[in-house]
Amino acid sequence: LPVLRQAIAEHLSGDGIPTQPQEILVTAGSQQATFLSLRGVVAAGDLTLVEDPSYRGGLEVLRTLGARIEGLRTTPKGLDLELLARAAARRPTALYCQTSIHNPTGQTMPARARAELAGLIADHAILTIEDCCSYDLTLQGPPAATLAGLVDPELLISVGTLSKLFWGGLRIGWVRASRSRIRQLLELRKVEDLATSVVDQLHAVRLLKRADRARRQRREMLNTHLSATEEAIRTHFPDWTWQAIKGGSGLWIDTHDDALALAETAKRAGVKLAPGPAFSPYDGHRSMLRLPVWHEAELLQRALHLTATAFRH
Ligand SMILES: Cc1ncc(COP(=O)(O)O)c(C=O)c1O
């Protein structure tokens, strides 16, 4: 609906990401936006660069497309830019990344590193798909910066969502890209889905008017639940360690153990955990675990208690 494209464009422009409605394609959540964006540019066998670890939904899309996925190590400052510069020489078709409130690490690239990344993207003309799903889930302060404004719009496709701010069940997301790219993706989208539910779109227009309030509430909830999560971990798994996050919906935890085995044990106790290899193109990060921080404290305490009990027997 034009009215929703307008509302999303205004919402992003308000965050310092100048956007025209014609640069927006509304999708059924950002998973569809990611799928369309990648499908629009990556064909089977194409070299595609990702962060390692990366969002597993993005990795699954790339595997489905038959891409040659190359994972680049991340540092506390985000994507390792030296590795990216070397990989760029092999002329990748695309880069899929998250520079702000990364899933699963919860980290945000410092401004200088993001600017350097933008420079590399420009120098090597790397078509970049930036997943901006969680950029506004900061623990403090305004939404985090993204690559928008730093990269030539012809080289950048960004995806976003209302799932994190409002509700994942709403299924409203978007692609933000140049007008010509949006026209190309609209044609691709028609094949699998003629339109996003009009009722949901109208609802989204109304919700976006309350974005500021929703962000304040989310931030409060996130901080409260994060403290409760950290407390629950310290109680049940005092050996686990993690880096403080800048925001987002999960903690990237080093269990210093075999997280796959732990997840198997937890599963038998009725608890579903997300072990590190699911977030890696190479099944790496075997000791890592992504733990959601949005659960009610009691539920999380119970889940970790069950896991710890099962693991120690
Ligand atoms: C980084 C990232 N991208 C995409 C998605 C998909 O979200 P949705 O399809 O609900 O917008 C998620 C959801 O967890 C995510 O964390």
CSV table of C-alpha atoms and ligand atoms in Angstrom, one decimal:
chain,number,residue,atom,x,y,z
A,1,LEU,CA,0.0,0.0,0.0
A,2,PRO,CA,1.4,3.4,-0.9
A,3,VAL,CA,0.4,4.7,2.6
A,4,LEU,CA,2.6,2.1,4.3
A,5,ARG,CA,5.5,2.7,2.0
A,6,GLN,CA,5.1,6.4,2.9
A,7,ALA,CA,5.0,5.6,6.6
A,8,ILE,CA,8.1,3.4,6.5
A,9,ALA,CA,9.9,6.0,4.4
A,10,GLU,CA,9.1,8.6,7.0
A,11,HIS,CA,10.0,6.3,9.9
A,12,LEU,CA,13.4,5.6,8.4
A,13,SER,CA,13.9,9.3,7.4
A,14,GLY,CA,13.2,10.2,11.0
A,15,ASP,CA,16.1,8.0,12.0
A,16,GLY,CA,18.4,9.8,9.7
A,17,ILE,CA,18.1,7.4,6.8
A,18,PRO,CA,16.6,9.6,4.1
A,19,THR,CA,14.1,7.4,2.2
A,20,GLN,CA,11.5,7.9,-0.5
A,21,PRO,CA,8.4,5.7,-0.6
A,22,GLN,CA,9.5,4.4,-4.1
A,23,GLU,CA,12.6,3.0,-2.4
A,24,ILE,CA,10.6,0.7,-0.2
A,25,LEU,CA,9.1,-2.7,-1.0
A,26,VAL,CA,6.8,-4.0,1.7
A,27,THR,CA,7.3,-7.8,2.4
A,28,ALA,CA,5.9,-10.4,4.8
A,29,GLY,CA,8.6,-9.9,7.4
A,30,SER,CA,12.3,-9.3,6.8
A,31,GLN,CA,12.9,-13.0,6.2
A,32,GLN,CA,11.0,-12.7,3.0
A,33,ALA,CA,12.8,-9.4,2.4
A,34,THR,CA,16.2,-11.2,2.9
A,35,PHE,CA,15.1,-14.0,0.6
A,36,LEU,CA,14.0,-11.7,-2.2
A,37,SER,CA,17.1,-9.4,-1.9
A,38,LEU,CA,19.5,-12.3,-2.1
A,39,ARG,CA,17.6,-14.1,-4.7
A,40,GLY,CA,17.6,-11.0,-6.8
A,41,VAL,CA,21.4,-10.9,-6.9
A,42,VAL,CA,22.9,-14.3,-6.0
A,43,ALA,CA,22.7,-17.3,-8.3
A,44,ALA,CA,23.9,-20.9,-7.7
A,45,GLY,CA,27.7,-21.0,-7.4
A,46,ASP,CA,28.1,-17.3,-6.8
A,47,LEU,CA,30.6,-16.3,-4.1
A,48,THR,CA,28.8,-14.6,-1.3
A,49,LEU,CA,30.5,-13.2,1.8
A,50,VAL,CA,28.9,-13.3,5.2
A,51,GLU,CA,30.0,-12.6,8.8
A,52,ASP,CA,30.9,-15.7,10.8
A,53,PRO,CA,28.8,-15.9,12.9
A,54,SER,CA,25.8,-14.6,11.0
A,55,TYR,CA,22.0,-14.7,11.3
A,56,ARG,CA,21.0,-18.3,10.6
A,57,GLY,CA,17.9,-17.3,8.5
A,58,GLY,CA,20.3,-15.5,6.1
A,59,LEU,CA,22.6,-18.4,5.9
A,60,GLU,CA,19.7,-20.7,5.1
A,61,VAL,CA,18.6,-18.5,2.3
A,62,LEU,CA,22.1,-18.6,0.8
A,63,ARG,CA,22.3,-22.3,1.1
A,64,THR,CA,18.9,-22.7,-0.6
A,65,LEU,CA,20.1,-20.5,-3.5
A,66,GLY,CA,23.2,-22.7,-3.8
A,67,ALA,CA,25.6,-19.8,-3.2
A,68,ARG,CA,29.3,-20.4,-2.4
A,69,ILE,CA,29.3,-19.0,1.1
A,70,GLU,CA,32.5,-17.6,2.6
A,71,GLY,CA,32.4,-16.7,6.2
A,72,LEU,CA,34.6,-13.8,7.5
A,73,ARG,CA,35.6,-13.8,11.1
A,74,THR,CA,34.1,-11.0,13.2
A,75,THR,CA,36.0,-9.2,15.9
A,76,PRO,CA,34.6,-7.1,18.8
A,77,LYS,CA,34.6,-4.3,16.2
A,78,GLY,CA,32.5,-6.3,13.7
A,79,LEU,CA,33.5,-7.8,10.4
A,80,ASP,CA,37.2,-8.3,10.0
A,81,LEU,CA,38.0,-5.7,7.4
A,82,GLU,CA,41.4,-7.1,6.4
A,83,LEU,CA,39.8,-10.4,5.6
A,84,LEU,CA,37.1,-8.6,3.7
A,85,ALA,CA,39.7,-6.7,1.6
A,86,ARG,CA,41.4,-10.0,0.7
A,87,ALA,CA,38.1,-11.7,-0.1
A,88,ALA,CA,37.0,-8.7,-2.2
A,89,ALA,CA,39.9,-9.5,-4.6
A,90,ARG,CA,38.1,-12.7,-5.5
A,91,ARG,CA,35.2,-10.6,-6.8
A,92,PRO,CA,32.3,-11.8,-4.7
A,93,THR,CA,28.8,-11.3,-6.0
A,94,ALA,CA,27.5,-10.0,-2.7
A,95,LEU,CA,28.1,-9.4,1.0
A,96,TYR,CA,25.4,-10.1,3.5
A,97,CYS,CA,26.0,-8.4,6.8
A,98,GLN,CA,24.6,-6.6,9.9
A,99,THR,CA,26.6,-3.7,11.1
A,100,SER,CA,24.3,-2.8,14.0
A,101,ILE,CA,22.9,-4.9,16.8
A,102,HIS,CA,24.2,-8.0,15.1
A,103,ASN,CA,22.3,-11.3,15.5
A,104,PRO,CA,23.8,-13.4,17.2
A,105,THR,CA,26.6,-11.3,18.8
A,106,GLY,CA,24.5,-8.3,19.9
A,107,GLN,CA,27.4,-6.0,18.8
A,108,THR,CA,27.4,-2.8,16.8
A,109,MET,CA,30.3,-1.8,14.6
A,110,PRO,CA,32.1,1.4,15.8
A,111,ALA,CA,31.5,4.4,13.5
A,112,ARG,CA,35.0,4.4,12.2
A,113,ALA,CA,35.0,0.7,11.3
A,114,ARG,CA,31.6,1.1,9.5
A,115,ALA,CA,33.0,4.0,7.5
A,116,GLU,CA,36.0,1.8,6.6
A,117,LEU,CA,33.7,-0.9,5.6
A,118,ALA,CA,31.8,1.5,3.4
A,119,GLY,CA,35.1,2.5,1.8
A,120,LEU,CA,35.9,-1.1,0.9
A,121,ILE,CA,32.4,-1.6,-0.5
A,122,ALA,CA,32.9,1.4,-2.7
A,123,ASP,CA,36.5,0.5,-3.8
A,124,HIS,CA,35.5,-3.0,-4.8
A,125,ALA,CA,31.9,-2.3,-5.8
A,126,ILE,CA,30.6,-5.0,-3.5
A,127,LEU,CA,26.8,-5.3,-3.7
A,128,THR,CA,25.8,-5.3,0.0
A,129,ILE,CA,22.7,-6.6,1.6
A,130,GLU,CA,22.5,-5.2,5.1
A,131,ASP,CA,20.1,-6.8,7.6
A,132,CYS,CA,19.0,-3.9,9.7
A,133,CYS,CA,16.3,-5.9,11.7
A,134,SER,CA,17.5,-4.9,15.1
A,135,TYR,CA,19.2,-1.5,14.6
A,136,ASP,CA,16.7,0.2,16.9
A,137,LEU,CA,16.8,-2.4,19.7
A,138,THR,CA,19.5,-0.5,21.5
A,139,LEU,CA,19.8,-0.8,25.2
A,140,GLN,CA,20.4,2.9,25.5
A,141,GLY,CA,20.1,6.0,23.2
A,142,PRO,CA,18.8,6.4,19.7
A,143,PRO,CA,18.8,3.6,17.0
A,144,ALA,CA,22.2,2.5,15.9
A,145,ALA,CA,23.7,3.7,12.6
A,146,THR,CA,23.6,1.6,9.5
A,147,LEU,CA,25.4,1.7,6.1
A,148,ALA,CA,22.7,3.8,4.7
A,149,GLY,CA,24.1,7.2,3.7
A,150,LEU,CA,27.7,5.8,3.6
A,151,VAL,CA,27.3,3.6,0.6
A,152,ASP,CA,26.2,4.3,-3.0
A,153,PRO,CA,22.5,3.4,-3.0
A,154,GLU,CA,23.1,1.3,-6.1
A,155,LEU,CA,25.4,-0.9,-4.0
A,156,LEU,CA,23.2,-1.2,-1.0
A,157,ILE,CA,20.0,-3.2,-0.2
A,158,SER,CA,18.8,-2.9,3.4
A,159,VAL,CA,16.1,-5.0,5.0
A,160,GLY,CA,14.0,-4.1,8.0
A,161,THR,CA,11.0,-5.3,10.0
A,162,LEU,CA,8.3,-4.4,12.5
A,163,SER,CA,8.7,-7.8,14.1
A,164,LYS,CA,11.2,-6.7,16.8
A,165,LEU,CA,9.6,-3.4,17.7
A,166,PHE,CA,6.0,-4.6,17.7
A,167,TRP,CA,5.3,-8.3,17.1
A,168,GLY,CA,6.8,-11.1,15.0
A,169,GLY,CA,3.3,-12.3,14.2
A,170,LEU,CA,2.5,-9.1,12.3
A,171,ARG,CA,4.7,-10.3,9.4
A,172,ILE,CA,5.5,-6.8,8.1
A,173,GLY,CA,9.0,-6.1,6.8
A,174,TRP,CA,10.6,-4.2,3.9
A,175,VAL,CA,13.4,-3.9,1.5
A,176,ARG,CA,15.0,-0.5,1.1
A,177,ALA,CA,16.9,0.0,-2.1
A,178,SER,CA,17.3,2.1,-5.2
A,179,ARG,CA,14.1,2.5,-7.3
A,180,SER,CA,15.3,0.3,-10.1
A,181,ARG,CA,16.2,-2.4,-7.6
A,182,ILE,CA,12.8,-2.2,-5.9
A,183,ARG,CA,11.1,-2.6,-9.3
A,184,GLN,CA,13.3,-5.7,-10.0
A,185,LEU,CA,12.5,-7.2,-6.6
A,186,LEU,CA,8.8,-6.5,-7.0
A,187,GLU,CA,8.7,-8.6,-10.2
A,188,LEU,CA,10.5,-11.4,-8.4
A,189,ARG,CA,8.1,-11.2,-5.5
A,190,LYS,CA,5.0,-11.5,-7.7
A,191,VAL,CA,6.0,-15.1,-8.5
A,192,GLU,CA,5.7,-16.3,-4.9
A,193,ASP,CA,3.4,-13.8,-3.2
A,194,LEU,CA,1.1,-11.3,-4.9
A,195,ALA,CA,0.7,-8.9,-1.9
A,196,THR,CA,1.1,-8.5,1.8
A,197,SER,CA,-2.2,-8.7,3.7
A,198,VAL,CA,-3.9,-5.3,3.4
A,199,VAL,CA,-5.3,-5.5,6.9
A,200,ASP,CA,-1.8,-6.1,8.3
A,201,GLN,CA,-0.4,-3.2,6.3
A,202,LEU,CA,-3.1,-0.8,7.5
A,203,HIS,CA,-2.4,-1.9,11.0
A,204,ALA,CA,1.3,-1.3,10.5
A,205,VAL,CA,0.6,2.2,9.4
A,206,ARG,CA,-1.1,2.9,12.7
A,207,LEU,CA,1.6,1.2,14.7
A,208,LEU,CA,4.3,3.2,13.1
A,209,LYS,CA,2.8,6.3,14.5
A,210,ARG,CA,3.6,4.9,18.0
A,211,ALA,CA,7.1,3.9,17.1
A,212,ASP,CA,8.7,6.2,19.6
A,213,ARG,CA,6.7,5.0,22.5
A,214,ALA,CA,7.2,1.4,21.5
A,215,ARG,CA,10.9,1.9,21.4
A,216,ARG,CA,10.9,3.3,24.9
A,217,GLN,CA,8.9,0.3,26.1
A,218,ARG,CA,11.1,-2.2,24.2
A,219,ARG,CA,14.2,-0.6,25.7
A,220,GLU,CA,12.8,-0.8,29.2
A,221,MET,CA,11.8,-4.4,28.7
A,222,LEU,CA,15.1,-5.4,27.1
A,223,ASN,CA,17.1,-3.9,30.0
A,224,THR,CA,14.9,-5.7,32.6
A,225,HIS,CA,15.0,-9.0,30.9
A,226,LEU,CA,18.6,-8.8,30.1
A,227,SER,CA,19.5,-8.4,33.8
A,228,ALA,CA,17.2,-11.3,34.7
A,229,THR,CA,18.8,-13.4,32.0
A,230,GLU,CA,22.3,-12.7,33.2
A,231,GLU,CA,21.3,-13.5,36.7
A,232,ALA,CA,19.7,-16.8,35.7
A,233,ILE,CA,22.9,-17.7,33.8
A,234,ARG,CA,25.1,-16.9,36.7
A,235,THR,CA,22.9,-19.0,39.0
A,236,HIS,CA,22.8,-22.1,36.8
A,237,PHE,CA,25.9,-21.9,34.6
A,238,PRO,CA,28.5,-19.8,36.5
A,239,ASP,CA,31.2,-20.8,34.1
A,240,TRP,CA,29.5,-19.4,31.0
A,241,THR,CA,30.9,-16.1,29.7
A,242,TRP,CA,29.7,-13.5,27.2
A,243,GLN,CA,30.5,-10.0,25.9
A,244,ALA,CA,28.2,-7.2,27.0
A,245,ILE,CA,25.8,-6.5,24.2
A,246,LYS,CA,24.8,-3.2,22.7
A,247,GLY,CA,21.2,-4.3,22.3
A,248,GLY,CA,19.1,-6.9,20.5
A,249,SER,CA,17.2,-10.0,21.5
A,250,GLY,CA,19.9,-12.4,22.5
A,251,LEU,CA,23.2,-13.1,24.2
A,252,TRP,CA,26.1,-14.9,22.5
A,253,ILE,CA,27.4,-17.1,25.2
A,254,ASP,CA,30.6,-19.1,25.4
A,255,THR,CA,29.8,-22.2,27.3
A,256,HIS,CA,33.4,-23.4,27.2
A,257,ASP,CA,31.9,-26.8,26.5
A,258,ASP,CA,30.3,-28.6,23.6
A,259,ALA,CA,27.2,-26.6,23.0
A,260,LEU,CA,25.9,-29.1,20.5
A,261,ALA,CA,25.9,-31.8,23.1
A,262,LEU,CA,24.4,-29.4,25.6
A,263,ALA,CA,21.6,-28.5,23.2
A,264,GLU,CA,20.9,-32.3,22.7
A,265,THR,CA,20.7,-32.8,26.4
A,266,ALA,CA,18.5,-29.7,26.8
A,267,LYS,CA,16.2,-31.0,24.1
A,268,ARG,CA,15.6,-34.2,26.0
A,269,ALA,CA,14.7,-32.1,29.0
A,270,GLY,CA,12.2,-30.2,26.8
A,271,VAL,CA,14.3,-27.1,26.3
A,272,LYS,CA,15.2,-25.8,22.9
A,273,LEU,CA,18.6,-24.1,22.7
A,274,ALA,CA,20.3,-22.6,19.7
A,275,PRO,CA,24.0,-23.8,19.5
A,276,GLY,CA,26.7,-21.8,17.7
A,277,PRO,CA,27.1,-24.0,14.6
A,278,ALA,CA,23.6,-23.0,13.4
A,279,PHE,CA,25.0,-19.4,13.0
A,280,SER,CA,28.1,-20.4,11.1
A,281,PRO,CA,28.6,-21.3,7.4
A,282,TYR,CA,31.3,-23.8,8.5
A,283,ASP,CA,29.5,-25.3,11.5
A,284,GLY,CA,31.9,-23.4,13.7
A,285,HIS,CA,31.4,-21.8,17.2
A,286,ARG,CA,30.9,-25.2,18.8
A,287,SER,CA,31.2,-23.8,22.3
A,288,MET,CA,28.8,-21.0,21.7
A,289,LEU,CA,25.1,-20.6,22.3
A,290,ARG,CA,22.6,-17.9,21.5
A,291,LEU,CA,20.2,-17.4,24.3
A,292,PRO,CA,17.2,-15.2,23.8
A,293,VAL,CA,16.9,-12.4,26.4
A,294,TRP,CA,13.2,-11.7,25.9
A,295,HIS,CA,11.7,-14.5,27.9
A,296,GLU,CA,10.0,-13.9,31.2
A,297,ALA,CA,12.5,-14.3,34.0
A,298,GLU,CA,10.6,-17.3,35.5
A,299,LEU,CA,10.5,-19.2,32.2
A,300,LEU,CA,14.2,-18.7,31.7
A,301,GLN,CA,15.1,-19.7,35.2
A,302,ARG,CA,13.1,-22.9,34.7
A,303,ALA,CA,14.6,-23.6,31.3
A,304,LEU,CA,18.1,-23.2,32.6
A,305,HIS,CA,17.4,-25.1,35.7
A,306,LEU,CA,16.1,-28.1,33.6
A,307,THR,CA,19.1,-27.8,31.3
A,308,ALA,CA,21.6,-27.7,34.2
A,309,THR,CA,20.0,-30.6,36.0
A,310,ALA,CA,19.9,-32.7,32.8
A,311,PHE,CA,23.5,-31.8,31.9
A,312,ARG,CA,24.9,-32.8,35.3
A,313,HIS,CA,23.2,-36.2,35.3
B,1,LIG,C1,18.9,-10.6,11.9
B,1,LIG,C2,17.5,-11.0,11.6
B,1,LIG,N1,17.0,-11.0,10.3
B,1,LIG,C3,15.8,-11.3,10.0
B,1,LIG,C4,14.9,-11.8,10.9
B,1,LIG,C5,13.5,-12.3,10.5
B,1,LIG,O1,12.6,-11.5,11.1
B,1,LIG,P1,11.1,-11.3,10.5
B,1,LIG,O2,10.9,-12.1,9.3
B,1,LIG,O3,10.2,-11.7,11.6
B,1,LIG,O4,11.0,-9.8,10.2
B,1,LIG,C6,15.3,-12.0,12.3
B,1,LIG,C7,14.4,-12.5,13.3
B,1,LIG,O5,14.8,-13.0,14.3
B,1,LIG,C8,16.7,-11.5,12.6
B,1,LIG,O6,17.1,-11.6,13.8
